[in-house]
C-alpha positions as a printed Julia matrix, in Angstrom:
807×3 Matrix{Float64}:
  57.0    62.95  24.85
  58.6    66.24  24.16
  58.1    69.81  23.18
  60.7    70.46  20.53
  61.95   73.65  19.15
  62.5    75.6   16.23
  63.42   75.04  12.93
  66.7    76.87  13.01
  66.41   77.96   9.41
  63.51   78.51   7.04
  62.96   78.99   3.36
  60.43   81.26   1.71
  58.4    78.19   0.89
  58.17   77.19   4.52
  58.22   80.53   6.24
  57.27   83.82   4.65
  59.05   86.48   6.7
  57.61   89.27   4.6
  54.25   88.95   6.33
  53.51   89.04  10.01
  52.88   85.42  10.87
  50.08   84.08  12.98
  52.02   81.93  15.43
  51.06   78.3   16.05
  53.12   76.77  18.81
  53.6    73.09  18.4
  55.17   70.47  20.64
  56.28   67.27  18.93
  58.23   64.4   20.47
  61.73   63.96  19.18
  61.78   66.76  16.65
  64.16   67.35  14.99
  65.86   64.3   16.52
  65.63   61.21  14.3
  66.02   58.73  17.15
  62.22   58.33  17.2
  61.54   57.92  13.53
  57.77   58.15  14.0
  58.07   61.65  15.46
  60.22   62.84  12.58
  57.43   61.9   10.19
  55.05   63.91  12.37
  57.39   66.87  12.13
  57.53   66.63   8.36
  53.76   66.27   8.13
  53.35   69.45  10.16
  55.77   71.42   8.0
  54.12   70.1    4.86
  50.61   71.04   6.06
  51.69   74.59   7.05
  53.4    75.1    3.67
  50.25   73.95   1.83
  48.07   76.35   3.82
  50.42   79.26   3.34
  50.51   78.6   -0.41
  46.75   78.35  -0.63
  44.81   81.32  -2.06
  41.5    80.15  -0.61
  42.41   79.23   2.94
  43.56   82.13   5.18
  44.31   84.58   2.36
  46.93   87.19   3.26
  47.59   85.36   6.49
  50.84   83.42   7.07
  51.0    80.63   9.61
  54.18   80.54  11.58
  55.19   77.96  14.1
  57.65   77.14  16.86
  58.65   73.6   17.76
  59.72   72.46  21.18
  61.31   69.27  22.54
  60.48   67.81  25.91
  62.75   64.79  25.71
  60.01   62.66  27.25
  60.32   64.55  30.5
  57.54   66.42  32.24
  59.99   69.03  33.56
  61.13   70.02  30.07
  57.54   69.9   28.81
  56.51   72.39  31.51
  59.47   74.62  30.7
  58.61   74.64  26.98
  55.03   75.49  27.82
  56.18   78.52  29.88
  58.43   79.54  26.98
  55.41   79.54  24.67
  53.62   82.17  26.72
  56.6    84.31  27.87
  58.49   84.25  24.58
  61.75   84.17  26.55
  64.3    81.5   27.4
  63.98   82.59  31.07
  60.77   81.35  32.6
  58.7    84.33  33.65
  55.1    83.34  34.54
  52.31   85.76  33.55
  54.68   87.9   31.44
  54.98   87.9   27.67
  58.04   89.58  26.08
  57.61   88.58  22.45
  55.81   91.23  20.42
  55.89   89.89  16.86
  53.05   87.67  15.66
  49.93   86.51  17.46
  49.76   83.23  19.37
  46.69   81.39  18.03
  46.82   77.84  19.42
  48.97   74.97  20.68
  49.19   71.75  18.7
  50.85   69.03  20.75
  51.87   65.43  20.51
  52.33   64.69  24.15
  51.39   61.41  25.78
  48.14   61.26  27.76
  49.45   62.12  31.2
  51.64   65.0   30.04
  48.93   66.32  27.77
  46.52   66.38  30.74
  49.06   68.25  32.9
  49.77   70.84  30.2
  46.06   71.35  29.65
  45.77   72.88  33.09
  48.24   75.59  32.06
  46.78   76.21  28.62
  43.31   76.48  30.15
  44.34   79.43  32.33
  45.1    81.43  29.16
  42.11   80.04  27.22
  44.28   78.93  24.34
  43.04   75.99  22.19
  45.02   72.83  22.73
  44.87   70.37  19.83
  46.45   66.93  20.44
  47.23   64.42  17.7
  48.34   61.62  20.06
  46.58   61.75  23.42
  43.63   59.27  23.58
  43.08   59.68  27.31
  39.66   58.67  28.58
  39.75   61.38  31.2
  40.12   64.19  28.65
  36.75   63.44  27.03
  35.22   65.51  29.82
  34.63   68.83  28.07
  33.67   70.46  31.37
  37.06   69.77  32.97
  38.95   70.37  29.72
  36.95   73.01  27.91
  39.76   74.04  25.53
  41.04   70.62  24.59
  40.62   69.11  21.11
  42.19   66.07  19.45
  42.36   64.53  16.02
  42.42   60.98  17.45
  39.56   59.12  19.12
  39.21   58.36  22.82
  40.39   55.03  24.21
  36.79   54.35  25.15
  36.32   52.96  21.63
  39.39   50.7   22.09
  37.69   49.23  25.15
  34.62   48.41  23.1
  36.83   46.99  20.32
  38.73   44.76  22.76
  35.44   43.44  24.18
  34.2    42.72  20.59
  37.44   40.8   19.95
  37.03   38.77  23.12
  33.38   38.13  22.32
  34.13   37.0   18.76
  36.58   34.35  19.9
  34.63   33.42  23.02
  37.53   34.44  25.33
  35.92   34.83  28.77
  38.9    34.25  31.07
  41.39   37.08  30.68
  43.98   38.93  32.68
  44.7    42.67  32.65
  48.1    44.29  33.15
  48.28   48.1   33.21
  50.72   50.82  34.06
  49.97   52.85  37.2
  48.41   56.06  35.92
  44.96   57.52  36.27
  43.97   57.03  32.64
  44.83   53.3   32.55
  43.14   52.71  35.89
  39.97   54.22  34.38
  40.42   52.01  31.33
  40.72   48.92  33.58
  37.41   49.85  35.24
  35.6    50.22  31.9
  37.12   47.01  30.51
  36.16   45.02  33.58
  32.56   46.24  33.5
  32.09   45.54  29.79
  33.75   42.11  30.01
  31.47   41.1   32.87
  28.41   42.44  31.06
  29.28   40.11  28.16
  29.59   37.01  30.4
  33.38   37.11  30.9
  35.52   37.77  33.9
  39.01   38.79  34.78
  41.44   36.25  36.17
  43.62   39.0   37.61
  44.22   42.74  37.4
  47.74   43.89  38.06
  49.43   47.29  37.73
  53.11   48.01  37.41
  55.42   51.0   37.59
  58.74   51.73  35.97
  60.68   51.35  39.2
  58.95   48.54  41.1
  60.7    45.33  40.1
  58.87   43.33  42.77
  55.53   44.03  41.03
  56.93   42.79  37.72
  58.09   39.53  39.29
  54.69   39.11  40.9
  52.98   39.61  37.49
  55.34   37.07  35.89
  54.51   34.51  38.58
  50.75   35.06  38.2
  50.92   34.62  34.42
  52.98   31.42  34.72
  50.69   29.94  37.39
  47.48   30.24  35.31
  47.81   27.94  32.28
  44.08   28.13  31.46
  44.28   31.93  31.18
  45.59   32.41  27.62
  44.61   36.04  26.97
  46.19   39.09  28.59
  45.14   42.68  27.92
  48.03   45.12  28.18
  46.88   48.66  29.02
  49.89   50.9   28.81
  51.56   53.45  26.59
  54.77   52.8   24.71
  57.01   54.64  27.12
  55.76   52.55  30.05
  55.79   49.21  28.21
  59.43   49.94  27.37
  60.27   49.24  31.01
  58.28   46.02  31.18
  60.81   43.16  31.12
  60.61   40.67  28.3
  60.19   37.79  30.77
  56.55   38.93  31.28
  55.74   38.33  27.61
  55.55   34.55  27.98
  54.99   32.3   24.93
  51.7    30.48  24.89
  49.75   33.66  25.64
  47.74   36.04  23.48
  48.59   39.7   24.22
  46.0    42.31  23.31
  47.37   45.87  23.37
  45.86   49.27  22.87
  48.83   50.44  20.88
  51.53   49.03  18.61
  54.55   47.95  20.59
  57.13   49.7   18.47
  59.8    49.96  21.16
  59.31   46.71  22.97
  59.26   44.55  19.86
  62.78   45.44  18.93
  64.02   43.03  21.57
  61.79   40.01  20.98
  62.59   38.93  17.45
  63.28   35.41  18.63
  60.29   35.16  20.98
  57.28   33.42  19.4
  54.25   35.17  20.93
  50.86   36.25  19.6
  50.15   39.97  19.78
  46.93   41.61  18.59
  47.1    45.42  18.68
  44.54   48.11  18.02
  45.93   50.93  15.92
  44.27   53.94  14.32
  43.91   53.45  10.59
  46.88   54.83   8.71
  46.23   56.8    5.55
  48.85   58.15   3.2
  48.42   61.73   2.04
  49.65   62.15  -1.58
  50.73   65.71  -1.01
  52.79   64.7    2.03
  54.6    61.89   0.28
  55.28   64.21  -2.61
  56.66   66.74  -0.11
  59.11   64.16   1.25
  60.26   63.35  -2.28
  60.79   66.96  -3.38
  61.64   69.06  -0.3
  65.13   70.45   0.02
  65.96   68.79   3.34
  69.09   70.93   3.76
  66.8    73.85   4.66
  65.36   71.87   7.54
  66.99   71.45  10.97
  69.3    68.46  10.7
  72.11   66.55  12.28
  74.15   63.47  11.36
  71.22   61.1   11.98
  68.76   63.08   9.92
  71.17   63.27   6.98
  71.55   59.49   7.09
  67.76   59.16   7.12
  67.3    61.4    4.08
  70.11   59.55   2.28
  68.3    56.26   3.02
  65.36   57.46   0.93
  67.56   57.05  -2.11
  67.78   53.3   -1.6
  66.27   51.22  -4.43
  64.44   49.12  -1.84
  62.59   52.12  -0.54
  58.87   52.46  -1.28
  58.03   54.39  -4.44
  55.8    56.66  -2.36
  58.73   58.42  -0.65
  61.74   57.3   -2.73
  63.83   60.3   -3.7
  65.87   60.8   -6.8
  69.46   61.23  -5.8
  72.66   61.85  -7.7
  74.8    58.75  -8.5
  77.6    59.94  -6.26
  75.47   59.54  -3.08
  76.9    56.82  -0.92
  74.34   54.36   0.47
  76.58   52.62   2.92
  75.85   53.03   6.62
  72.53   54.71   6.02
  69.34   54.17   8.0
  66.99   51.63   6.4
  63.98   53.09   4.62
  60.85   52.67   6.75
  57.47   53.71   5.44
  55.39   52.38   8.35
  54.81   55.85   9.77
  53.88   57.83   6.71
  50.21   56.97   7.09
  50.15   57.65  10.81
  50.88   61.34  10.33
  47.34   61.92   9.07
  46.34   63.02  12.58
  49.02   65.77  12.48
  47.82   66.83   9.07
  44.19   67.01  10.24
  45.16   68.96  13.35
  46.85   71.71  11.36
  44.07   71.95   8.8
  41.36   71.93  11.5
  43.04   74.89  13.16
  43.5    76.67   9.83
  39.84   76.22   8.86
  38.7    77.47  12.29
  40.89   80.54  11.91
  39.59   81.08   8.42
  35.94   80.87   9.61
  36.66   83.26  12.4
  38.45   85.6   10.01
  35.58   85.52   7.52
  32.94   86.04  10.19
  34.77   89.1   11.5
  35.47   90.6    8.06
  33.15   93.31   6.92
  34.99   95.28   4.26
  38.33   94.1    2.95
  40.82   91.4    3.61
  43.42   93.94   4.63
  41.24   95.27   7.42
  40.83   91.67   8.63
  44.59   91.23   8.6
  44.96   94.22  10.88
  42.61   92.6   13.33
  45.24   90.05  14.27
  47.64   92.81  15.33
  45.29   94.21  17.93
  46.74   93.79  21.4
  43.33   92.92  22.84
  42.9    89.79  20.69
  41.09   87.11  22.77
  42.03   83.51  21.96
  38.88   82.08  23.57
  36.86   83.39  20.61
  38.44   80.72  18.47
  36.78   77.89  20.4
  33.38   78.52  18.89
  34.82   77.98  15.41
  36.92   75.01  16.39
  33.93   73.21  17.85
  31.93   73.79  14.65
  34.69   73.33  12.09
  33.69   71.07   9.2
  35.67   70.52   6.03
  37.04   67.92   3.66
  40.72   67.07   3.82
  42.93   66.13   0.85
  41.61   62.52   1.04
  38.06   63.83   0.57
  37.15   62.78   4.14
  34.66   64.73   6.28
  36.57   66.29   9.19
  34.7    67.6   12.21
  34.85   67.32  16.01
  32.13   65.29  17.71
  30.46   66.14  21.01
  33.63   65.08  22.87
  35.75   67.28  20.57
  37.55   64.36  18.88
  37.54   62.97  15.37
  35.59   59.9   14.43
  38.17   57.37  13.36
  38.21   53.6   12.97
  40.88   51.1   13.95
  42.9    48.34  12.4
  43.67   45.15  14.3
  47.38   44.38  13.82
  48.96   40.96  14.27
  52.69   40.84  14.76
  54.18   38.12  12.56
  57.73   36.82  13.01
  59.22   35.97   9.63
  61.81   33.12   9.2
  64.56   35.64   8.55
  64.07   37.16  11.97
  62.18   40.2   10.77
  58.81   41.28  12.1
  55.84   41.98   9.92
  52.67   43.76  10.93
  49.67   42.1    9.3
  46.26   43.79   9.32
  43.86   40.99  10.33
  40.72   42.99  11.14
  39.11   46.33  11.74
  36.84   48.02  14.21
  34.65   50.97  13.34
  32.73   52.19  16.43
  30.48   54.35  14.26
  29.32   51.62  11.87
  26.03   49.8   12.21
  25.85   46.76  14.46
  27.18   43.69  12.73
  29.39   45.79  10.47
  31.47   47.46  13.17
  33.78   44.52  13.9
  35.53   42.51  11.19
  38.22   39.85  11.79
  40.0    37.45   9.46
  40.85   34.47  11.61
  42.81   32.72   8.86
  45.2    35.69   8.57
  46.24   35.5   12.23
  49.51   33.69  12.93
  49.08   31.94  16.3
  51.76   30.89  18.7
  53.07   27.43  17.73
  52.6    26.21  21.34
  48.81   26.36  20.99
  47.27   22.94  20.34
  44.02   24.49  19.11
  43.49   27.44  16.82
  41.94   29.77  17.57
  42.92   28.94  21.19
  40.4    28.99  24.04
  40.49   31.2   27.09
  37.92   29.91  29.51
  37.94   29.21  33.25
  35.56   26.28  32.7
  34.77   24.16  29.7
  31.73   25.22  27.72
  28.41   23.76  28.71
  27.02   21.97  25.62
  23.38   22.29  24.63
  21.16   20.49  27.09
  23.12   21.85  30.08
  23.16   25.13  31.97
  25.8    26.92  33.96
  25.92   26.81  37.73
  28.34   29.36  39.11
  30.77   28.01  41.67
  30.38   29.57  45.06
  32.96   32.22  45.78
  34.41   32.2   42.26
  33.97   34.53  39.23
  30.91   34.13  37.08
  32.79   32.42  34.26
  33.96   29.67  36.55
  31.04   27.27  36.66
  29.86   23.69  36.57
  27.51   22.25  33.94
  24.27   20.66  35.11
  21.6    19.05  32.93
  18.41   20.95  32.23
  15.37   19.8   34.24
  12.67   17.82  32.49
  10.54   19.99  30.28
  13.32   22.59  29.82
  16.05   22.88  27.18
  19.15   24.84  26.24
  19.78   25.0   22.54
  23.03   26.97  22.79
  26.29   26.54  24.56
  26.95   28.27  27.91
  23.36   29.2   28.71
  22.77   30.68  32.17
  19.28   29.24  32.39
  17.3    26.6   30.56
  14.23   27.6   28.63
  10.91   26.04  29.5
   9.15   24.31  26.64
   5.65   25.33  25.59
   2.82   23.58  27.37
   2.2    21.2   24.46
   5.92   20.41  23.99
   8.48   18.51  25.98
  12.27   18.28  26.04
  13.96   15.5   24.11
  16.42   13.07  25.61
  19.39   15.39  25.08
  17.44   18.38  26.42
  18.52   20.56  23.51
  15.22   20.95  21.68
  11.49   20.85  22.38
   9.44   18.18  20.7
   5.65   17.8   20.62
   4.37   15.83  23.59
   3.24   12.27  23.01
  -0.48   12.07  22.54
  -1.94    9.35  24.8
  -5.38    7.84  24.84
  -6.72    4.29  25.13
  -6.45    3.08  21.54
  -7.81   -0.12  20.09
  -4.47   -0.61  18.36
  -2.48   -1.15  21.55
  -2.48   -4.33  23.6
  -4.63   -3.02  26.44
  -7.22   -1.62  24.09
  -7.31   -4.74  22.02
  -7.76   -6.92  25.14
 -10.61   -4.83  26.41
 -12.23   -4.74  22.99
 -11.95   -8.5   22.68
 -13.38   -9.11  26.16
 -16.25   -6.76  25.44
 -17.18   -8.55  22.26
 -16.67  -11.95  23.93
 -18.97  -11.19  26.87
 -21.58   -9.67  24.58
 -21.55  -12.89  22.48
 -21.95  -15.0   25.64
 -24.76  -12.71  26.62
 -26.42  -13.14  23.21
 -26.08  -16.95  23.44
 -27.72  -16.97  26.86
 -30.51  -14.73  25.55
 -30.96  -17.13  22.65
 -31.15  -20.12  25.04
 -33.8   -18.46  27.16
 -35.8   -17.46  24.13
 -35.54  -21.0   22.73
 -36.66  -22.51  26.1
 -39.07  -19.7   26.9
 -41.97  -22.06  27.61
 -40.08  -24.2   30.14
 -40.92  -23.83  33.83
 -37.53  -22.44  34.87
 -37.79  -19.59  32.35
 -41.42  -18.85  33.02
 -41.07  -19.09  36.82
 -38.78  -16.04  37.02
 -40.61  -13.51  34.89
 -39.08  -14.12  31.5
 -40.0   -10.65  30.19
 -37.82   -8.97  32.79
 -35.12  -11.6   32.14
 -35.1   -10.56  28.51
 -34.86   -6.87  29.47
 -32.01   -7.65  31.85
 -30.08   -9.69  29.29
 -30.48   -7.05  26.6
 -29.37   -4.3   28.97
 -26.35   -6.37  30.05
 -25.38   -6.95  26.41
 -25.57   -3.23  25.76
 -23.44   -2.71  28.88
 -20.73   -4.96  27.4
 -20.94   -3.13  24.07
 -20.99    0.38  25.58
 -17.53   -0.17  26.91
 -16.37    0.11  23.27
 -17.3     3.81  23.37
 -14.56    4.3   26.0
 -11.94    2.92  23.61
 -10.45    5.27  20.94
  -9.65    9.01  20.72
 -12.14   10.99  22.77
 -14.48   13.12  20.66
 -17.26   15.48  21.75
 -19.97   12.97  20.86
 -18.27    9.94  22.44
 -17.56   11.92  25.63
 -21.27   12.7   25.97
 -22.3     9.14  25.23
 -19.8     7.43  27.52
 -21.11    8.25  30.98
 -24.74    8.86  30.06
 -25.12    5.55  28.19
 -23.32    3.72  30.94
 -25.56    5.34  33.61
 -28.8     4.7   31.75
 -28.09    1.06  30.8
 -26.86    0.14  34.25
 -29.88    1.75  35.84
 -32.12   -0.42  33.57
 -30.12   -3.53  34.58
 -30.25   -2.79  38.28
 -33.9    -1.82  38.2
 -34.66   -5.09  36.37
 -32.88   -7.06  39.06
 -34.73   -5.03  41.71
 -38.01   -5.82  39.95
 -37.07   -9.52  39.92
 -36.29   -9.51  43.62
 -39.48   -7.69  44.55
 -41.45  -10.1   42.32
 -40.03  -13.07  44.25
 -40.95  -11.51  47.62
 -44.41  -10.59  46.46
 -44.96  -14.04  44.97
 -44.17  -15.71  48.28
 -46.36  -13.47  50.36
 -49.21  -13.57  47.81
 -49.6   -17.31  48.43
 -50.64  -16.71  51.99
 -54.39  -16.89  52.63
 -56.05  -13.51  52.61
 -52.99  -11.64  51.28
 -53.81   -8.39  49.53
 -50.62   -8.69  47.4
 -52.35  -11.23  45.17
 -54.12   -8.31  43.49
 -50.77   -6.62  42.7
 -49.23   -9.71  41.22
 -48.45   -9.49  37.54
 -45.91   -7.82  35.28
 -47.3    -4.32  35.76
 -45.51   -3.65  39.03
 -42.18   -4.94  37.64
 -42.31   -2.71  34.59
 -43.34    0.21  36.74
 -40.24   -0.23  38.87
 -38.01   -0.45  35.81
 -39.62    2.56  34.14
 -39.59    4.77  37.24
 -35.93    4.04  38.07
 -34.8     4.53  34.48
 -36.8     7.74  34.21
 -35.18    9.13  37.34
 -31.68    8.29  35.99
 -32.6     9.77  32.63
 -33.6    13.02  34.34
 -30.27   13.16  36.12
 -28.41   12.65  32.86
 -30.48   15.28  31.1
 -29.73   17.83  33.8
 -26.05   16.88  33.49
 -25.99   17.38  29.74
 -27.72   20.76  29.88
 -25.63   22.2   32.72
 -22.06   20.91  32.25
 -21.77   18.14  29.65
 -18.6    16.06  29.32
 -16.06   17.26  26.74
 -12.66   16.2   25.39
  -9.78   17.6   27.48
  -6.04   17.68  26.83
  -4.52   16.85  30.17
  -0.85   18.01  30.12
  -0.11   17.5   33.81
  -1.1    13.95  34.56
   1.79   12.28  32.73
   5.29   13.6   32.27
   6.11   14.52  28.73
   2.72   13.5   27.33
  -0.68   14.91  26.59
  -3.47   12.63  27.78
  -6.63   13.15  25.8
  -9.48   12.25  28.09
 -13.06   13.09  28.67
 -13.62   15.68  31.3
 -16.82   14.94  33.2
 -17.82   18.58  33.09
 -19.64   18.39  36.39
 -18.11   16.1   38.97
 -21.28   16.47  41.08
 -23.5    15.19  38.27
 -21.08   12.37  37.55
 -21.16   11.15  41.18
 -24.94   11.63  41.37
 -25.32    9.19  38.5
 -22.91    6.75  40.13
 -24.59    7.33  43.49
 -28.04    6.44  42.13
 -26.6     3.22  40.66
 -25.07    2.44  44.05
 -28.41    3.13  45.69
 -30.17    0.7   43.34
 -27.44   -1.88  43.87
 -27.72   -1.55  47.62
 -31.56   -1.96  47.62
 -31.22   -4.97  45.31
 -28.6    -6.57  47.58
 -30.6    -6.02  50.78
 -33.86   -7.19  49.28
 -32.28  -10.28  47.72
 -30.35  -11.08  50.89
 -33.5   -10.98  53.02
 -35.41  -13.21  50.57
 -32.66  -15.69  49.8
 -34.18  -18.47  51.99
 -37.74  -18.19  50.76
 -39.11  -21.68  49.86
 -39.28  -21.84  46.13
 -37.96  -24.37  43.68
 -36.67  -21.7   41.36
 -36.01  -18.92  43.81
 -33.55  -16.45  42.19
 -33.0   -14.45  45.33
 -29.92  -16.35  46.43
 -28.35  -15.96  42.97
 -29.26  -12.29  42.92
 -27.69  -11.9   46.37
 -24.42  -13.39  45.21
 -24.46  -11.41  41.95
 -25.06   -8.13  43.81
 -22.29   -9.05  46.21
 -19.95   -9.33  43.21
 -21.33   -6.13  41.68
 -20.91   -4.08  44.83
 -17.43   -5.48  45.43
 -16.38   -4.47  41.94
 -17.66   -0.9   42.2
 -16.46   -0.35  45.72
 -13.01   -1.36  44.53
 -13.44    0.75  41.43
 -13.86    4.11  43.21
 -10.42    4.33  44.94
  -8.69    2.7   41.98
 -10.32    5.13  39.54
  -9.29    8.14  41.62
  -5.69    6.96  41.95
  -5.0     6.26  38.27
  -4.22    8.72  35.48
  -4.57    8.89  31.78
  -5.65    5.97  29.7
  -5.44    3.6   32.67
  -8.28    5.51  34.35
 -10.46    4.66  31.34
  -9.27    1.06  31.4
 -10.28    0.75  35.09
 -13.77    2.03  34.3
 -14.13   -0.4   31.35
 -12.92   -3.25  33.54
 -15.47   -2.33  36.23
 -18.3    -2.22  33.67
 -17.36   -5.55  32.17
 -16.6    -7.25  35.51
 -19.83   -6.15  37.16
 -21.87   -7.02  34.05
 -20.18  -10.41  33.84
 -20.91  -10.97  37.54
 -24.58  -10.29  37.03
 -24.71  -12.42  33.89
 -22.84  -15.34  35.41
 -24.45  -15.41  38.83
 -28.07  -14.97  37.67
 -28.26  -16.79  34.34
 -25.5   -19.38  34.29
 -27.28  -21.67  36.83
 -30.43  -21.55  34.69
 -28.46  -22.39  31.51
 -26.82  -25.32  33.32
 -30.23  -26.68  34.32
 -31.7   -26.11  30.87
 -28.78  -27.67  29.0
 -27.27  -30.16  31.48
 -30.19  -31.07  33.78
 -33.33  -30.98  31.66
 -35.04  -33.28  34.21
 -35.07  -30.44  36.7
 -36.71  -28.15  34.16
 -40.14  -29.89  34.31
 -43.46  -29.52  36.03
 -43.1   -32.99  37.55
 -39.86  -31.99  39.28
 -41.4   -28.76  40.42
 -44.52  -30.55  41.84
 -42.35  -33.21  43.48
 -40.26  -30.64  45.33
 -43.31  -28.67  46.36
């Protein structure tokens, strides 16, 4: 970057020598040299802007802006020398001494690269002169404390970092490499890029820096790029003058190169290399007055040489854009002229804005200090004690509209808010290169509108088998899987593992699976939550149908036996064993078979209350009836002994008293249960995986086991009593049948308790139904089936004659 000098000659339109000029010292790279065509456009834009301001009657009236241009030849030594010349006004460098007496130095507008601009800022800061850059985008110079007098009409590279991350995020590129030149600004950019990439789930495959002279580093970078085929995206953080020294062998085909600037120099040597380059460039805008200036200015009054004359002659070519095409006389020869290039006309908007920002700040300062007339204000600039630091207040607060009707002002970092275009380099079949705008990035737009990309407009490298290509260390984890980072590797290098049961991932590359709601469960693919299966013992399934059928079957058998006993109620075998209690027992057993139907079906509040209480009450009646039968047998035997007092107690009263008292006690227990903690429907979501078991919660476990415990107590008393009286001499002694039946009953319920506690869900209900039916069937079969066999098959045994004979 250089500080260039002069124009050697000036015209009244460009420089009014009749008025004392306010000097603006400007450094522009390559001016007036035409070797860097971009810088020549900047030079012309500066001259055009100054002429417009000097010809304006509203902006800086009676004040003429003058300027000096210096060239640094892209050398820091010459840049420093030019800076000293600005302050001394002499060709000989004399620090802290100013010889020039004409005009007043107002500010320095420079087009130096970032590092040189930062170095020069230290000198300009000592003299408190404003420094306005139209090129430097250094991240370091956003610090207004370290650089209090620095302004720029371009944005900071911090926004480019955010734009690059948005580009990576859009395409899902998480495995990238970074190559940067060795300077403080690019090292800071690497740090910011790395942090933001990692925050968005990506990681860097490598970070390498290079210098202009270290060829070993370049070979190392080339080897790294070639050895990582899965790493398809490389971010290039370097300015044009440093990239110029990067050998072409580093730009390998099959890679996507993302750059923070357009590679104007480097691309001249890679016309035949098919690579994909995406560059961020500040939006170019053509200024109508500037293009008109190029068409109409008398270029012979400008500093020129052989190259510049060829360039101006090239504007007469018919293939030149109408925006800057000049009208030339027919005798102008167009052979051996430089081709017309209009790519840089829009880029000079930053130069234009820099000159106008300074002019408006000077104007605001002039107007604020003016009290009487303009002429008095003009004299103010000739005062030897003019202090340049006063201009900073007005530069910081400058706000105006440029010729494109855009709002121009410096933000808190003293830079202009500007958006970017994303440029794709396209190689045409004829060997030419074309820059295609494929997207944009506006860091000041609302979220969702800040980044725009047209994927179809991008021309990808022909070696890519997939477009857009992928850049991932590991293949994406599909929905239903989550990422498990490999030990000792970056976060984007991972394995995919299935989500656990009850958890899902409905997006790709999820770090963790999401747990389903309590009433939902993961599907087979583990990518969505579905309602849990509702489970209860239904009469429509095989188990429910079997239990329903058995319940009805046993109740019918029970009814048949009851009918037989009623039909043969006057026979000795029926009358001998207290037929009234037998009827009560048969009816209670039939209800026991039927009450098991309440356990089948979807649990409801009413059925949950009726299940255990009905079961407890009916079984207590059954067991108390058996107990009454057993006690009746014992009492009948002992009452036959001479002088026995039990004869007075014989009769049905004692039997009914036993049944009533036992049933009343059980009823009291059930009543207390219902009033304290009644059973209720409960959705059990833990007992079975992926299902909701609708069951009846007992409410009070203590009450439930008290009811069962009382039934066990009755069963035990019945068994002991019947066992002790099993050998009493009686032709129709039921005690031995009751003993066997209670043995079956107790065996069933003793087996029921551990089985009931070890099962879950609907099978718990099925176990209880089975216990009810099995124990009831045991009682029915063991007590009444022998009687039915005698009544139906051995009627001779059911007679008084047989009874008397045996006695």
